[in-house]
PDB file of C-alpha atoms in Angstrom:
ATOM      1  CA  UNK A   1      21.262   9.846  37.976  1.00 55.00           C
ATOM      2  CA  UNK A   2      22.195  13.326  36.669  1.00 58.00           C
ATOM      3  CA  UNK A   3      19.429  14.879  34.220  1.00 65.00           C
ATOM      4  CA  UNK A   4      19.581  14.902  30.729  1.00 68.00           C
ATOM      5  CA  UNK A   5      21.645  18.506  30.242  1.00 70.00           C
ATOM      6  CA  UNK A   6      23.595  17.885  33.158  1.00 69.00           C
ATOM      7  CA  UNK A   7      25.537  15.029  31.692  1.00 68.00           C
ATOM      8  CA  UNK A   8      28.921  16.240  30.950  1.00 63.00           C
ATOM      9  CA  UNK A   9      29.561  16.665  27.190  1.00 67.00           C
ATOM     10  CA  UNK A  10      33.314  16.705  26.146  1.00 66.00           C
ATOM     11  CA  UNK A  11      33.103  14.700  22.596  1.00 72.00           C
ATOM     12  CA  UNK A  12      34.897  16.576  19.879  1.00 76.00           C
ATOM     13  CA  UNK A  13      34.025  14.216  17.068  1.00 75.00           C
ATOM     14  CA  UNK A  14      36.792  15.929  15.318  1.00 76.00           C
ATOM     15  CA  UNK A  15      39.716  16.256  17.670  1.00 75.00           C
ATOM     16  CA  UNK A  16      39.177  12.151  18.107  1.00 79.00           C
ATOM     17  CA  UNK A  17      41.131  10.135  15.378  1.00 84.00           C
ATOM     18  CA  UNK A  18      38.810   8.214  13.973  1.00 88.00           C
ATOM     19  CA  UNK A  19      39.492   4.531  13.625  1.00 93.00           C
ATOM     20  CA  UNK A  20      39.056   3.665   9.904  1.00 96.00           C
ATOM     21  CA  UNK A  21      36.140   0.850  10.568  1.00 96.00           C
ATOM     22  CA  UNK A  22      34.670   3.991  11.854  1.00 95.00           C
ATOM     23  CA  UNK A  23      35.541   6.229   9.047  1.00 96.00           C
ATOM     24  CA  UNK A  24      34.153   3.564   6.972  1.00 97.00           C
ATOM     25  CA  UNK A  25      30.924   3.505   8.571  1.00 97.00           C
ATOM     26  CA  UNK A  26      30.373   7.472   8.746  1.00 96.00           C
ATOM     27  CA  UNK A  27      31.159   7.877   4.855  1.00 97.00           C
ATOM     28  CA  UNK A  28      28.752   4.989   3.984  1.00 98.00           C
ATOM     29  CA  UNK A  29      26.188   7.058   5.709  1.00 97.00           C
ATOM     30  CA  UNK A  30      27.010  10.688   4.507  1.00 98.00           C
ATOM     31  CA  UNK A  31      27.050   8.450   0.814  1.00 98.00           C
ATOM     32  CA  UNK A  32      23.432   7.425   1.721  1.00 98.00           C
ATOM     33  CA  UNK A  33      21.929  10.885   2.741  1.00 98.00           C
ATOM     34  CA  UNK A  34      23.620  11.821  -1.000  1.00 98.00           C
ATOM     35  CA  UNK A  35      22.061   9.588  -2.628  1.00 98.00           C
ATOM     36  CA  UNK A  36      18.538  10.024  -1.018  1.00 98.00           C
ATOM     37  CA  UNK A  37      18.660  13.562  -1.589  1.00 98.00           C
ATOM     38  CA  UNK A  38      19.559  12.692  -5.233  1.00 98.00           C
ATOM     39  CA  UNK A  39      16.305  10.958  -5.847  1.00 98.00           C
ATOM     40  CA  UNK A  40      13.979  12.921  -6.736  1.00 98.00           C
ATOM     41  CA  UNK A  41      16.318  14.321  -9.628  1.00 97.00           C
ATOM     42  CA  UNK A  42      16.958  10.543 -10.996  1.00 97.00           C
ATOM     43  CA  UNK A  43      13.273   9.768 -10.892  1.00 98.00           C
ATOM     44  CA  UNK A  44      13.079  13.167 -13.128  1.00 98.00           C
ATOM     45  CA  UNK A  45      15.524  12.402 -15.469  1.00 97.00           C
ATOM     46  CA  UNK A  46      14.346   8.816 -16.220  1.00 97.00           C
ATOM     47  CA  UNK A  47      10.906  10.253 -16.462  1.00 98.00           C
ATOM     48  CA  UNK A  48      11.798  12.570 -19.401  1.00 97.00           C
ATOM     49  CA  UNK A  49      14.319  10.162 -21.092  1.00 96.00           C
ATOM     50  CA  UNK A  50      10.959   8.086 -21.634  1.00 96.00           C
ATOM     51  CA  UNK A  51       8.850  10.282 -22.584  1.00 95.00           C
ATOM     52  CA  UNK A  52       9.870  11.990 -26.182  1.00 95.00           C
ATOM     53  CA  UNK A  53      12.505  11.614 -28.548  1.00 96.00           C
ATOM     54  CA  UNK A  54      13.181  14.785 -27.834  1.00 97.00           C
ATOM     55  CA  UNK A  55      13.118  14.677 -24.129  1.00 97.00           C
ATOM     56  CA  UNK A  56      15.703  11.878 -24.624  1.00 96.00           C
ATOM     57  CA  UNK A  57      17.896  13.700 -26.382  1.00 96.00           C
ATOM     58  CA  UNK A  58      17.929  16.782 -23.707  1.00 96.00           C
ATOM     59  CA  UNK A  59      18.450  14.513 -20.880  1.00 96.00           C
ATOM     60  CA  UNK A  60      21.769  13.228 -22.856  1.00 94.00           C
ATOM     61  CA  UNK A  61      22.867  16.697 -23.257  1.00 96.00           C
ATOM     62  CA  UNK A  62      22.115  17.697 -19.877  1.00 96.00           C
ATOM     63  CA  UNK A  63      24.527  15.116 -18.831  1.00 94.00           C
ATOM     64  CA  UNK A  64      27.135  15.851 -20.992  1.00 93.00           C
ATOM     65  CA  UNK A  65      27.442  19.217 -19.330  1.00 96.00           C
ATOM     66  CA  UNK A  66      30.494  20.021 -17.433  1.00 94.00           C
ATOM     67  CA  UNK A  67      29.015  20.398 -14.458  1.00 95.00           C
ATOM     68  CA  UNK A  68      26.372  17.517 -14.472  1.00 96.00           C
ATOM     69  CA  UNK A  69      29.121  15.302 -15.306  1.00 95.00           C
ATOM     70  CA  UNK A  70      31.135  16.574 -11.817  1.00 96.00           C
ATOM     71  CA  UNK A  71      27.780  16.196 -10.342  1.00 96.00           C
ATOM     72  CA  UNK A  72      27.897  12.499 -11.424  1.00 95.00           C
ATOM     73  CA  UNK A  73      31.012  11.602 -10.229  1.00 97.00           C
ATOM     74  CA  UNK A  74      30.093  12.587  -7.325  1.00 97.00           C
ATOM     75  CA  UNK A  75      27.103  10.659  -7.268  1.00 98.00           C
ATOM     76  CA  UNK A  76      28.929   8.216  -8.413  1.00 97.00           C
ATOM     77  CA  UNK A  77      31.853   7.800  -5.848  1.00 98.00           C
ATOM     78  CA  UNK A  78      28.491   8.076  -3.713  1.00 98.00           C
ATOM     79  CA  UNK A  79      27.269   4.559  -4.779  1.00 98.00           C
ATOM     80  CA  UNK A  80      30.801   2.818  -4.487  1.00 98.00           C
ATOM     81  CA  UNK A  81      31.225   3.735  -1.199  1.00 98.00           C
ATOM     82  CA  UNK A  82      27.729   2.982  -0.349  1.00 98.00           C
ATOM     83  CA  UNK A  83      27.812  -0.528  -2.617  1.00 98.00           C
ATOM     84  CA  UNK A  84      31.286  -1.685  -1.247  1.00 98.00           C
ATOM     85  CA  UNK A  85      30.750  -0.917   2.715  1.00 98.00           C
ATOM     86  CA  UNK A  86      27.468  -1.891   2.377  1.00 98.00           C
ATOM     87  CA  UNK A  87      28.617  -5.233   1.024  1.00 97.00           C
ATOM     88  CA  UNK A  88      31.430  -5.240   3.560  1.00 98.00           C
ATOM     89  CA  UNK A  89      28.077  -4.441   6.353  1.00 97.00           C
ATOM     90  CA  UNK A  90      26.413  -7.901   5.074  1.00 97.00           C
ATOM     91  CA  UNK A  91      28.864  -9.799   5.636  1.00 97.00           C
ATOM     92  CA  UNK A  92      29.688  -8.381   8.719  1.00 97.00           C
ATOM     93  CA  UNK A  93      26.269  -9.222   9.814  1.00 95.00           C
ATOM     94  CA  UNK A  94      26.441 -12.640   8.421  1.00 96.00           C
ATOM     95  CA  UNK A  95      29.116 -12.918  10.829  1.00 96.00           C
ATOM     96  CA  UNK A  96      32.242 -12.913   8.543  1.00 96.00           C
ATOM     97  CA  UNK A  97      35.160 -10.524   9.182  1.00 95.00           C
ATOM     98  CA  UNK A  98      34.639  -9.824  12.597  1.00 95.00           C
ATOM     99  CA  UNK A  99      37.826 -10.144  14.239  1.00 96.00           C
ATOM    100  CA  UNK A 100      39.542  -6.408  14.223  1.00 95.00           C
ATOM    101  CA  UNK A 101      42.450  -6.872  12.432  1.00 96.00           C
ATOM    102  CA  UNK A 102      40.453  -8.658   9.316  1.00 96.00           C
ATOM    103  CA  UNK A 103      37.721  -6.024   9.777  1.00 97.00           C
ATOM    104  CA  UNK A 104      40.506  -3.323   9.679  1.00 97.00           C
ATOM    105  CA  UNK A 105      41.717  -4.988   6.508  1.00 97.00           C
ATOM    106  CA  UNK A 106      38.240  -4.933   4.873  1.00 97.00           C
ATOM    107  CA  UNK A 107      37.765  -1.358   5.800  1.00 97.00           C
ATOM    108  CA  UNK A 108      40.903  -0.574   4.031  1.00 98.00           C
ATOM    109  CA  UNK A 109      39.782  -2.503   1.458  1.00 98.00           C
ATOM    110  CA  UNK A 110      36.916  -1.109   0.873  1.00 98.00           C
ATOM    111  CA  UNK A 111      38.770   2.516  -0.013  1.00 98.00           C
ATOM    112  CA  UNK A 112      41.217   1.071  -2.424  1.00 98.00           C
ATOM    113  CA  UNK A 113      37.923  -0.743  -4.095  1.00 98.00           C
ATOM    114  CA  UNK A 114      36.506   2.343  -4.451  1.00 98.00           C
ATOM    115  CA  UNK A 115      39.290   4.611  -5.434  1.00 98.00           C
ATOM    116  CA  UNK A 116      40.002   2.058  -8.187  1.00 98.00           C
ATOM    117  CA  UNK A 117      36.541   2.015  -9.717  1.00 97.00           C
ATOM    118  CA  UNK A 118      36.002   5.705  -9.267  1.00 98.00           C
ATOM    119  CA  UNK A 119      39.624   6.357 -11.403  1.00 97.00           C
ATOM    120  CA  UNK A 120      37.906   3.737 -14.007  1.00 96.00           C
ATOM    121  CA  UNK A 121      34.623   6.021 -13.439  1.00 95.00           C
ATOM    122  CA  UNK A 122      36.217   9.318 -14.204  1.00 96.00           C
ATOM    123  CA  UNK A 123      38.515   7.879 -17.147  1.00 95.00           C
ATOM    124  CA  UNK A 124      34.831   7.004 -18.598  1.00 89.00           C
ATOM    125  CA  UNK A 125      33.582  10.232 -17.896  1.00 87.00           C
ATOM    126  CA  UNK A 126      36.130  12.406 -18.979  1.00 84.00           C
TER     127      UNK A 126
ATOM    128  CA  UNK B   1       4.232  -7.768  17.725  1.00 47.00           C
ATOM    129  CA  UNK B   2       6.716  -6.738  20.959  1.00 54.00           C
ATOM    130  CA  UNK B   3       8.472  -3.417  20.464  1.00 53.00           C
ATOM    131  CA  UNK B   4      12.188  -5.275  19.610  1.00 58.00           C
ATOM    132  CA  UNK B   5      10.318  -7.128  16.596  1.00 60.00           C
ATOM    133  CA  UNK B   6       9.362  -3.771  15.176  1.00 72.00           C
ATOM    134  CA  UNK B   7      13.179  -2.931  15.295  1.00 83.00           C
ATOM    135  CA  UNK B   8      14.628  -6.176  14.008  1.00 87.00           C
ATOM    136  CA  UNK B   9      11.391  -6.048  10.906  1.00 89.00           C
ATOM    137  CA  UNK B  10      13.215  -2.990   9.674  1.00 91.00           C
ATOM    138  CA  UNK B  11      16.858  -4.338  10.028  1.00 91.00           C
ATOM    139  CA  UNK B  12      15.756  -7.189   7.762  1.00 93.00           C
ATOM    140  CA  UNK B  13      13.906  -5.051   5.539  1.00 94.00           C
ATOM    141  CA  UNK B  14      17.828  -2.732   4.873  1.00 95.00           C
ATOM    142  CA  UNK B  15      19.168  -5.558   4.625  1.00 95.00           C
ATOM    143  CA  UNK B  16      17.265  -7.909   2.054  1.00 96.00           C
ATOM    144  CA  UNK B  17      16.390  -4.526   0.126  1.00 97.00           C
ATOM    145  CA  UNK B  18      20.084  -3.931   0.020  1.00 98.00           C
ATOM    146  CA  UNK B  19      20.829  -7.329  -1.453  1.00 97.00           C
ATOM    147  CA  UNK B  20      18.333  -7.055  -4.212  1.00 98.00           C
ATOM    148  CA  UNK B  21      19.755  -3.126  -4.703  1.00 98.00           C
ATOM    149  CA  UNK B  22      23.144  -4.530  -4.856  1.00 97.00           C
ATOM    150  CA  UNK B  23      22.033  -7.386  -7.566  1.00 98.00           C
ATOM    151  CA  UNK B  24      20.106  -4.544  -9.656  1.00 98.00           C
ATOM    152  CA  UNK B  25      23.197  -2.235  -9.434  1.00 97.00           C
ATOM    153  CA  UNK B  26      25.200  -4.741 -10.517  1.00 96.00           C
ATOM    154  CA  UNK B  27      23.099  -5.999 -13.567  1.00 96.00           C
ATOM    155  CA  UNK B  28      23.065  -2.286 -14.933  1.00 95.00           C
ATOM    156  CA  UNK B  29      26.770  -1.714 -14.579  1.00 93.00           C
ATOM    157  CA  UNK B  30      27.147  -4.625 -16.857  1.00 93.00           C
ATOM    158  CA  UNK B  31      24.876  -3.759 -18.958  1.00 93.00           C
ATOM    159  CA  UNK B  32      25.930  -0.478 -19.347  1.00 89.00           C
ATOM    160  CA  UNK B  33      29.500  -1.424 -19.635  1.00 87.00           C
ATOM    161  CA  UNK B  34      28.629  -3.926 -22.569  1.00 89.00           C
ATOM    162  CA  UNK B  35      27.100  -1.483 -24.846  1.00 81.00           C
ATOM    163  CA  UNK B  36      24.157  -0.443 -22.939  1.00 78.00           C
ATOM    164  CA  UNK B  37      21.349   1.858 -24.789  1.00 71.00           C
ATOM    165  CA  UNK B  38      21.881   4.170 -28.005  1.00 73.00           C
ATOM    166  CA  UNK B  39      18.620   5.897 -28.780  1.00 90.00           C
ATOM    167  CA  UNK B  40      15.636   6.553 -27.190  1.00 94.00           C
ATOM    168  CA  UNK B  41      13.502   3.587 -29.389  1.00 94.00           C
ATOM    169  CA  UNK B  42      16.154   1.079 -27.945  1.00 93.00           C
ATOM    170  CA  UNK B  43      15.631   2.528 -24.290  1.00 94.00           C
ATOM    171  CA  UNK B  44      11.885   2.789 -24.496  1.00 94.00           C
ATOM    172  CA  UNK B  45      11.930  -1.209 -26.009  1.00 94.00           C
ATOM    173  CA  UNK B  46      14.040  -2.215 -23.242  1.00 94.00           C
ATOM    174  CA  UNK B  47      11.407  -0.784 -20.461  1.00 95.00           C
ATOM    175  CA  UNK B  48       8.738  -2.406 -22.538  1.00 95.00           C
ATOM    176  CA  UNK B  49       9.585  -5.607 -21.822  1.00 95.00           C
ATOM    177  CA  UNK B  50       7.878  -6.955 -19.094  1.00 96.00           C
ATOM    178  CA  UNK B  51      10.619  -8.603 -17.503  1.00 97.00           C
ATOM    179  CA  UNK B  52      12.653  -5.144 -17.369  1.00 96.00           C
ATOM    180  CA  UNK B  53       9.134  -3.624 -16.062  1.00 97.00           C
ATOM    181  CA  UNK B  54       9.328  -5.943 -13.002  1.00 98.00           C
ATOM    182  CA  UNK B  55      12.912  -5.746 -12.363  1.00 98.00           C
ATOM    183  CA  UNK B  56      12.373  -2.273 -12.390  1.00 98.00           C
ATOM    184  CA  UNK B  57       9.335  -2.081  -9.859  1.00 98.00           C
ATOM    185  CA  UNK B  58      11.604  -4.142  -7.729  1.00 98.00           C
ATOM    186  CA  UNK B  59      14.403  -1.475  -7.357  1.00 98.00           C
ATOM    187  CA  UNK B  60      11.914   0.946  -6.447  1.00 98.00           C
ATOM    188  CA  UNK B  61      10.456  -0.621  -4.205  1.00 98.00           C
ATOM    189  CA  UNK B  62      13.520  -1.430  -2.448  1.00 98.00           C
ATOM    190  CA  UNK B  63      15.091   1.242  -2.939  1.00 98.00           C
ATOM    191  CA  UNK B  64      12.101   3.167  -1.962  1.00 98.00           C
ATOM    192  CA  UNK B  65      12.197   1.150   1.545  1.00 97.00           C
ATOM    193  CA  UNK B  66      15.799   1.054   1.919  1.00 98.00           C
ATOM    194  CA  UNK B  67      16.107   4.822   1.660  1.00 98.00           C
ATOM    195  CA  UNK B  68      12.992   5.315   4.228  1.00 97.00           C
ATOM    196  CA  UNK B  69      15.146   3.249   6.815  1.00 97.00           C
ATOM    197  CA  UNK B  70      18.176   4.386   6.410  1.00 97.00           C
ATOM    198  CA  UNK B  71      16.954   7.844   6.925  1.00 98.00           C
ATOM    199  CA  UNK B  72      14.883   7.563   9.810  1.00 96.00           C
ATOM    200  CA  UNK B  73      17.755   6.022  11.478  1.00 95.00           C
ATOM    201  CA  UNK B  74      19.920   8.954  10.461  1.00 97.00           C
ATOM    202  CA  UNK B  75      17.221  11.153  12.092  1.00 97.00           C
ATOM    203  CA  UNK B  76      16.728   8.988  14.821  1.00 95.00           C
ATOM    204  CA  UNK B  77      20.434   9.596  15.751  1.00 94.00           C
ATOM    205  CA  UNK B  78      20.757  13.348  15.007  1.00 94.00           C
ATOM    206  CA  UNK B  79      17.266  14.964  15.749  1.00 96.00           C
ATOM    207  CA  UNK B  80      16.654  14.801  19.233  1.00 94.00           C
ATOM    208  CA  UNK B  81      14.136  17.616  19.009  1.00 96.00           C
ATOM    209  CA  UNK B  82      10.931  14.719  18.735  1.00 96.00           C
ATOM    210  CA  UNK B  83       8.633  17.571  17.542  1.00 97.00           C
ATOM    211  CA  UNK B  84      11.231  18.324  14.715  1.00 97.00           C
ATOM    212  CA  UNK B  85      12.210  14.790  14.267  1.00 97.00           C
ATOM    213  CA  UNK B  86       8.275  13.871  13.557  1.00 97.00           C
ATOM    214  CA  UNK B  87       7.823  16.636  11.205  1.00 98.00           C
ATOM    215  CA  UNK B  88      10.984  15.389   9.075  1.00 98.00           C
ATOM    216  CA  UNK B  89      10.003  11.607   9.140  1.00 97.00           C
ATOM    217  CA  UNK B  90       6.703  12.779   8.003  1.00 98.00           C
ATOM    218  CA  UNK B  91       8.235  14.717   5.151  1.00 98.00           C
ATOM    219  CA  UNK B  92      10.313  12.171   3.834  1.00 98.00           C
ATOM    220  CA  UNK B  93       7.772   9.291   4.447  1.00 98.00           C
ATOM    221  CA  UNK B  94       5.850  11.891   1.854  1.00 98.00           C
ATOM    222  CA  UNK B  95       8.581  12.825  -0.406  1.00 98.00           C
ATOM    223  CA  UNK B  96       9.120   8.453  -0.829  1.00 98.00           C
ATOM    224  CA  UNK B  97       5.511   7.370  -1.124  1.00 98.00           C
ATOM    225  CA  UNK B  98       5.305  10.730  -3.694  1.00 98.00           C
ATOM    226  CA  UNK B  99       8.492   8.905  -5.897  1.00 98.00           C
ATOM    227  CA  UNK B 100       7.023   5.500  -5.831  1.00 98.00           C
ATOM    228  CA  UNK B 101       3.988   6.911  -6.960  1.00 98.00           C
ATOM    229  CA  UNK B 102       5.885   8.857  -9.929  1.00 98.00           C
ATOM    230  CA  UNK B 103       7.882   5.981 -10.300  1.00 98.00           C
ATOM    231  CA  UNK B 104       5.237   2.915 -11.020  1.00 98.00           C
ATOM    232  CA  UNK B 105       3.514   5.525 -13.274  1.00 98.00           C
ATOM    233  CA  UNK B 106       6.475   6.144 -15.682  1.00 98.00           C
ATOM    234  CA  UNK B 107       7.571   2.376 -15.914  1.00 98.00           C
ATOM    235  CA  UNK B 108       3.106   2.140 -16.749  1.00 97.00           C
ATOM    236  CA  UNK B 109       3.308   5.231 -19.086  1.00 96.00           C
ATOM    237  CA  UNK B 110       5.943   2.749 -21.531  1.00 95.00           C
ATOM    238  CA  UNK B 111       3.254   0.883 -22.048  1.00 95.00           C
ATOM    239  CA  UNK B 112       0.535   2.720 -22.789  1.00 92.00           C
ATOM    240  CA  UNK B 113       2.035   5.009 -25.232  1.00 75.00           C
TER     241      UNK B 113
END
């Protein structure tokens, strides 16, 4: 067997088009690292909004602003990617959907789910 | 406990964590979407309530443990430096016990002010 760095390594991830189960799959993961790193700021927020009146009141304005509210959207479309291909990743693992062309189908699905809900997202927003 | 238990404990743990995630996620959508909170008195009654409290714990937990798996897998896969890889699983192992920590005390804090 060949050692470790002699194994030949020819994978451009990005010259490879990606099937969209797999596109699927790689977005629901970028979606989660998002999210995690958003955490600490939610915990924040929902600490001050209980705190004072006041506090309250700031956190409201804060995301009013123009650029928390692009910051939510995109923390936003975060969570319905992560909600709807996670959903799709339970019942893949409850073994429904498996054959390719219905998992294709869900996998498409699960981008016209979540462009629909983040249009009705950023109507809200706007 | 063999070595392919330990895997399997934390494949269950995403995925029962997820469901509950998915349920809580849910339940403040429609919330939100039917009027949801207007001042801070409403919001601070509405974490009062004990039943709110718990449902509340219960995200954090999960999301708490969901996060911590679904990250070390992510680091598993693209830190194959082990030395590197321990130091980051250690941070964020800190950085999630640290929120839980912050968490339980502001959903205590509604109560005791």
């Amino acid at each position: 067997m060949p050692s470790r760095s002699a194994r030949p390594r020819f994978l451009n991830l990005f010259q490879i088009r990606q099937p969209i189960t797999a596109l699927v799959s790689i977005i629901h993961r970028i979606s989660g690292v998002l999210l995690f790193l958003s955490l600490p700021f939610a915990v924040g927020l929902l600490h001050l909004s209980l705190r004072s009146a006041g506090d309250y009141q700031r956190v409201l304005h804060w995301l009013a602003l123009p650029g928390m509210k692009l910051l939510g959207l995109l923390l936003g479309w975060a969570i319905l990617h992560h909600f709807f291909a996670g959903l799709r990743f339970l019942l893949l693992d409850l073994d429904l959907g498996l054959r390719l062309q219905t998992a294709r189908a869900t996998a498409w699905s699960v981008f016209a789910i979540v462009a629909v809900f983040f249009l009705l997202l950023a109507w809200r927003l706007a | 406990m063999t070595f392919r238990a330990q895997g399997m404990r934390a494949w269950l743990l995403q995925r029962f964590s997820a469901a509950y995630l998915a349920l809580f996620v849910l339940a403040a959508v429609l919330w939100l979407a039917t009027g949801g909170s207007a001042d801070y008195s409403g919001w601070r009654a509405l974490l009062g309530r004990p039943v709110v409290s718990v449902a509340f714990a219960l995200f954090f937990l999960s999301l708490f443990f969901h996060a911590w798996v679904g990250i070390r897998d992510v680091l598993m896969d693209y830190v194959p430096n082990l030395k590197l890889r321990l130091l980051l699983l250690v941070a964020v192992a800190l950085l999630l016990m640290g929120l839980a920590v912050w968490s339980a005390l502001i959903l205590i804090s509604v109560y005791l002010s």
